[in-house]
Tab-separated table of C-alpha atoms in Angstrom:
chain	number	residue	atom	x	y	z
A	1	GLY	CA	-6.812	-6.240	-16.976
A	2	GLU	CA	-4.106	-5.819	-14.401
A	3	ASN	CA	-0.417	-5.872	-15.307
A	4	VAL	CA	1.938	-6.779	-12.490
A	5	GLU	CA	5.699	-6.573	-12.876
A	6	GLN	CA	8.058	-7.997	-10.280
A	7	HIS	CA	11.794	-7.426	-9.796
A	8	PRO	CA	14.295	-8.900	-9.398
A	9	SER	CA	13.692	-12.380	-10.757
A	10	THR	CA	16.480	-13.819	-8.599
A	11	LEU	CA	18.096	-12.512	-5.443
A	12	SER	CA	20.970	-13.922	-3.403
A	13	VAL	CA	21.775	-12.496	0.002
A	14	GLN	CA	24.004	-13.487	2.867
A	15	GLU	CA	22.286	-14.764	5.973
A	16	GLY	CA	21.452	-11.840	8.209
A	17	ASP	CA	21.246	-9.301	5.395
A	18	SER	CA	18.033	-7.707	4.140
A	19	ALA	CA	16.128	-8.542	0.963
A	20	VAL	CA	13.810	-6.247	-0.973
A	21	ILE	CA	11.458	-7.283	-3.770
A	22	LYS	CA	9.449	-4.735	-5.714
A	23	CYS	CA	6.245	-4.949	-7.724
A	24	THR	CA	4.453	-2.437	-9.891
A	25	TYR	CA	0.832	-2.647	-10.978
A	26	SER	CA	-1.340	-0.915	-13.533
A	27	ASP	CA	-4.909	-0.791	-12.178
A	28	SER	CA	-5.137	2.373	-10.101
A	29	ALA	CA	-8.331	1.086	-8.463
A	30	SER	CA	-6.557	-1.938	-6.937
A	31	ASN	CA	-6.669	-1.750	-3.160
A	32	TYR	CA	-5.354	-5.060	-1.857
A	33	PHE	CA	-1.793	-6.318	-2.280
A	34	PRO	CA	-0.754	-9.731	-0.947
A	35	TRP	CA	2.608	-11.461	-0.980
A	36	TYR	CA	2.891	-15.232	-1.237
A	37	LYS	CA	5.824	-17.508	-0.465
A	38	GLN	CA	6.206	-20.759	-2.366
A	39	GLU	CA	8.747	-23.327	-1.300
A	40	LEU	CA	9.876	-25.893	-3.826
A	41	GLY	CA	7.066	-28.302	-4.648
A	42	LYS	CA	4.666	-26.704	-2.197
A	43	ARG	CA	1.638	-24.475	-2.327
A	44	PRO	CA	1.857	-20.664	-2.359
A	45	GLN	CA	1.128	-19.335	1.128
A	46	LEU	CA	0.257	-15.821	2.170
A	47	ILE	CA	2.989	-14.202	4.250
A	48	ILE	CA	1.750	-10.624	4.441
A	49	ASP	CA	-0.766	-8.340	2.765
A	50	ILE	CA	-1.593	-4.651	2.741
A	51	ARG	CA	-4.670	-2.642	1.918
A	52	SER	CA	-4.570	0.728	0.279
A	53	ASN	CA	-5.587	2.689	3.349
A	54	VAL	CA	-2.133	2.204	4.885
A	55	GLY	CA	1.356	2.806	3.558
A	56	GLU	CA	3.240	0.173	5.529
A	57	LYS	CA	2.596	-3.007	7.450
A	58	LYS	CA	5.059	-5.031	9.480
A	59	ASP	CA	5.022	-8.549	10.887
A	60	GLN	CA	8.220	-9.440	12.745
A	61	ARG	CA	10.990	-9.641	10.109
A	62	ILE	CA	8.654	-9.039	7.179
A	63	ALA	CA	7.241	-5.705	6.039
A	64	VAL	CA	5.365	-4.423	3.034
A	65	THR	CA	5.277	-0.833	1.829
A	66	LEU	CA	2.799	0.634	-0.609
A	67	ASN	CA	3.059	3.733	-2.791
A	68	LYS	CA	-0.331	4.182	-4.446
A	69	THR	CA	0.727	7.287	-6.356
A	70	ALA	CA	3.576	5.468	-8.043
A	71	LYS	CA	1.612	2.196	-8.116
A	72	HIS	CA	4.249	0.037	-6.554
A	73	PHE	CA	4.605	-2.056	-3.431
A	74	SER	CA	7.602	-3.787	-1.947
A	75	LEU	CA	8.383	-6.720	0.308
A	76	HIS	CA	11.146	-6.249	2.854
A	77	ILE	CA	12.696	-9.157	4.734
A	78	THR	CA	15.212	-8.270	7.435
A	79	GLU	CA	17.716	-10.539	9.181
A	80	THR	CA	17.263	-13.182	6.509
A	81	GLN	CA	17.558	-16.837	7.450
A	82	PRO	CA	18.129	-19.929	5.268
A	83	GLU	CA	14.476	-20.912	5.698
A	84	ASP	CA	13.510	-17.698	3.906
A	85	SER	CA	14.864	-19.264	0.703
A	86	ALA	CA	11.862	-19.694	-1.612
A	87	VAL	CA	10.054	-18.057	-4.498
A	88	TYR	CA	8.048	-14.980	-3.574
A	89	PHE	CA	5.084	-13.741	-5.587
A	90	CYS	CA	3.303	-10.426	-5.377
A	91	ALA	CA	-0.289	-10.128	-6.547
A	92	ALA	CA	-2.872	-7.496	-7.273
A	93	PRO	CA	-6.565	-7.834	-8.032
A	94	TYR	CA	-8.211	-6.458	-11.135
A	95	SER	CA	-11.006	-4.210	-9.940
A	96	GLY	CA	-12.921	-4.549	-13.182
A	97	GLY	CA	-13.586	-8.234	-12.958
A	98	TYR	CA	-14.501	-10.949	-10.556
A	99	GLN	CA	-11.524	-11.988	-8.487
A	100	LYS	CA	-9.070	-11.942	-11.371
A	101	VAL	CA	-6.007	-11.682	-9.188
A	102	THR	CA	-2.860	-11.249	-11.261
A	103	PHE	CA	0.427	-12.587	-9.954
A	104	GLY	CA	3.911	-11.323	-10.583
A	105	THR	CA	6.440	-13.609	-12.236
A	106	GLY	CA	8.144	-14.401	-8.954
A	107	THR	CA	11.460	-13.750	-7.237
A	108	LYS	CA	13.665	-16.670	-6.315
A	109	LEU	CA	15.363	-15.721	-3.065
A	110	GLN	CA	18.443	-17.612	-1.954
A	111	VAL	CA	19.806	-16.972	1.511
A	112	ILE	CA	23.401	-18.106	1.753
A	113	PRO	CA	24.405	-19.396	5.201
B	28	GLY	CA	-10.576	-30.734	6.249
B	29	ALA	CA	-8.288	-27.985	7.378
B	30	GLY	CA	-7.090	-26.924	3.954
B	31	VAL	CA	-7.737	-27.105	0.241
B	32	SER	CA	-7.246	-30.630	-1.023
B	33	GLN	CA	-6.363	-31.532	-4.593
B	34	SER	CA	-6.083	-34.883	-6.301
B	35	PRO	CA	-4.263	-36.497	-7.876
B	36	ARG	CA	-0.992	-34.986	-6.738
B	37	TYR	CA	0.703	-36.080	-9.955
B	38	LYS	CA	-0.782	-37.070	-13.291
B	39	VAL	CA	0.996	-38.331	-16.378
B	40	ALA	CA	-1.088	-38.402	-19.534
B	41	LYS	CA	-0.303	-39.352	-23.067
B	42	ARG	CA	-1.012	-36.680	-25.611
B	43	GLY	CA	-4.616	-36.871	-26.657
B	44	GLN	CA	-5.908	-38.332	-23.398
B	45	ASP	CA	-8.544	-36.642	-21.286
B	46	VAL	CA	-7.773	-35.830	-17.648
B	47	ALA	CA	-9.862	-34.726	-14.677
B	48	LEU	CA	-8.398	-32.848	-11.739
B	49	ARG	CA	-10.274	-32.549	-8.482
B	50	CYS	CA	-10.367	-29.763	-5.907
B	51	ASP	CA	-11.962	-29.958	-2.488
B	52	PRO	CA	-12.018	-26.407	-1.045
B	53	ILE	CA	-12.123	-25.419	2.593
B	54	SER	CA	-15.574	-26.183	3.944
B	55	GLY	CA	-17.908	-23.226	3.646
B	56	HIS	CA	-15.717	-21.269	1.261
B	57	VAL	CA	-17.875	-19.560	-1.322
B	58	SER	CA	-15.250	-18.697	-3.912
B	59	LEU	CA	-13.098	-21.190	-5.781
B	60	PHE	CA	-10.387	-20.543	-8.325
B	61	TRP	CA	-8.264	-22.537	-10.701
B	62	TYR	CA	-4.792	-21.362	-11.635
B	63	GLN	CA	-2.192	-22.792	-14.009
B	64	GLN	CA	1.450	-22.497	-12.998
B	65	ALA	CA	4.097	-23.241	-15.589
B	66	LEU	CA	7.621	-24.026	-14.430
B	67	GLY	CA	9.334	-20.922	-13.119
B	68	GLN	CA	6.288	-18.730	-13.569
B	69	GLY	CA	3.622	-17.204	-11.385
B	70	PRO	CA	0.132	-18.683	-11.208
B	71	GLU	CA	-2.061	-17.719	-14.166
B	72	PHE	CA	-5.803	-17.315	-13.623
B	73	LEU	CA	-8.017	-19.866	-15.353
B	74	THR	CA	-11.507	-19.620	-13.904
B	75	TYR	CA	-13.548	-18.518	-10.887
B	76	PHE	CA	-16.657	-19.927	-9.202
B	77	GLN	CA	-18.914	-18.281	-6.683
B	78	ASN	CA	-20.791	-21.217	-5.166
B	79	GLU	CA	-21.893	-23.254	-8.195
B	80	ALA	CA	-21.865	-20.348	-10.632
B	81	GLN	CA	-18.878	-20.000	-12.929
B	82	LEU	CA	-18.588	-16.220	-13.051
B	83	ASP	CA	-15.350	-15.906	-14.993
B	84	LYS	CA	-13.756	-18.410	-17.330
B	85	SER	CA	-11.774	-15.933	-19.367
B	86	GLY	CA	-8.461	-17.532	-18.449
B	87	LEU	CA	-9.219	-20.971	-19.864
B	88	PRO	CA	-6.738	-21.313	-22.735
B	89	SER	CA	-8.975	-23.240	-25.117
B	90	ASP	CA	-12.291	-25.021	-25.410
B	91	ARG	CA	-10.480	-28.203	-24.409
B	92	PHE	CA	-10.565	-26.893	-20.834
B	93	PHE	CA	-13.753	-27.209	-18.843
B	94	ALA	CA	-14.466	-26.648	-15.163
B	95	GLU	CA	-17.492	-27.317	-13.023
B	96	ARG	CA	-18.627	-27.035	-9.425
B	97	PRO	CA	-22.144	-28.476	-9.559
B	98	GLU	CA	-23.000	-28.372	-5.849
B	99	GLY	CA	-20.949	-25.375	-4.874
B	100	SER	CA	-18.261	-27.349	-3.072
B	101	VAL	CA	-15.988	-29.801	-4.934
B	102	SER	CA	-14.762	-28.660	-8.330
B	103	THR	CA	-13.353	-30.563	-11.272
B	104	LEU	CA	-11.115	-29.200	-13.996
B	105	LYS	CA	-11.249	-31.322	-17.116
B	106	ILE	CA	-8.816	-31.129	-19.976
B	107	GLN	CA	-9.745	-32.934	-23.157
B	108	ARG	CA	-7.281	-34.177	-25.767
B	109	THR	CA	-4.292	-33.091	-23.727
B	110	GLN	CA	-1.364	-31.429	-25.471
B	111	GLN	CA	2.242	-31.060	-24.339
B	112	GLU	CA	1.724	-27.362	-23.676
B	113	ASP	CA	-0.838	-28.321	-21.040
B	114	SER	CA	1.980	-29.640	-18.834
B	115	ALA	CA	1.968	-27.484	-15.703
B	116	VAL	CA	0.919	-27.448	-12.079
B	117	TYR	CA	-2.788	-26.785	-11.694
B	118	LEU	CA	-3.554	-24.970	-8.461
B	119	CYS	CA	-6.925	-24.653	-6.831
B	120	ALA	CA	-7.618	-21.926	-4.283
B	121	SER	CA	-10.579	-20.825	-2.216
B	122	ILE	CA	-11.689	-17.933	-0.045
B	123	ARG	CA	-14.532	-17.679	2.421
B	124	GLY	CA	-16.443	-14.807	0.851
B	125	SER	CA	-16.613	-13.154	-2.526
B	126	SER	CA	-14.454	-10.109	-2.019
B	127	TYR	CA	-11.275	-9.905	-4.030
B	128	ASN	CA	-9.652	-8.241	-1.063
B	129	SER	CA	-8.987	-11.541	0.675
B	130	PRO	CA	-6.023	-13.896	0.640
B	131	LEU	CA	-6.224	-17.059	-1.423
B	132	HIS	CA	-5.914	-20.440	0.303
B	133	PHE	CA	-4.150	-22.721	-2.152
B	134	GLY	CA	-4.078	-26.472	-2.456
B	135	ASN	CA	-0.841	-28.335	-3.132
B	136	GLY	CA	-1.680	-28.557	-6.805
B	137	THR	CA	-1.754	-31.299	-9.409
B	138	ARG	CA	1.382	-31.611	-11.506
B	139	LEU	CA	0.275	-32.651	-14.983
B	140	THR	CA	2.836	-34.028	-17.387
B	141	VAL	CA	1.742	-34.719	-20.943
B	142	THR	CA	4.056	-37.044	-22.847
């Protein structure tokens, strides 16, 4: 199956600073990499995703970069705001099975006003 | 409805009781998933349905766990003889097609507490 490792497990930044969360994966055939945001007591929601045919994707203050050779992808949040405080999960599918998407262990981001 | 709906939102069960958790996916979504999320952890895959067919149940932790989706829409996750280690949030998710290259639409989950 797919092994997904996510770092760091917690991250505190000052409002306005940038935050970077990194994930590594094991299945070299994986070609879709989503990031989910989960606020306390709420459902995980997709914030950005990237497919393996591109190296970077940006949506306003959020960007994701992918390095297929090294098998890692990163979430970048710029100009952080207090409402960015949440737990962020990366995920990667296992190409050898039906839909067995594996999630990282999560990064708890705290943005300090 | 507009999103994935799960019920109940919270469930407290005494050890040994059976529980049934319901998921109503987005209308027309072919694929349905169940995940288990322990406190402070990422969602862990339990099982996957494509329409009414359960194509992967490799994540179910024991034979006390059973899931069904008889008409290819609503799904039920049943846990028999609940144990304390079953305490977790159970998330249901759906996607329109069957490709794993699509984002999951999650429900709000059922928080199960076994006492």
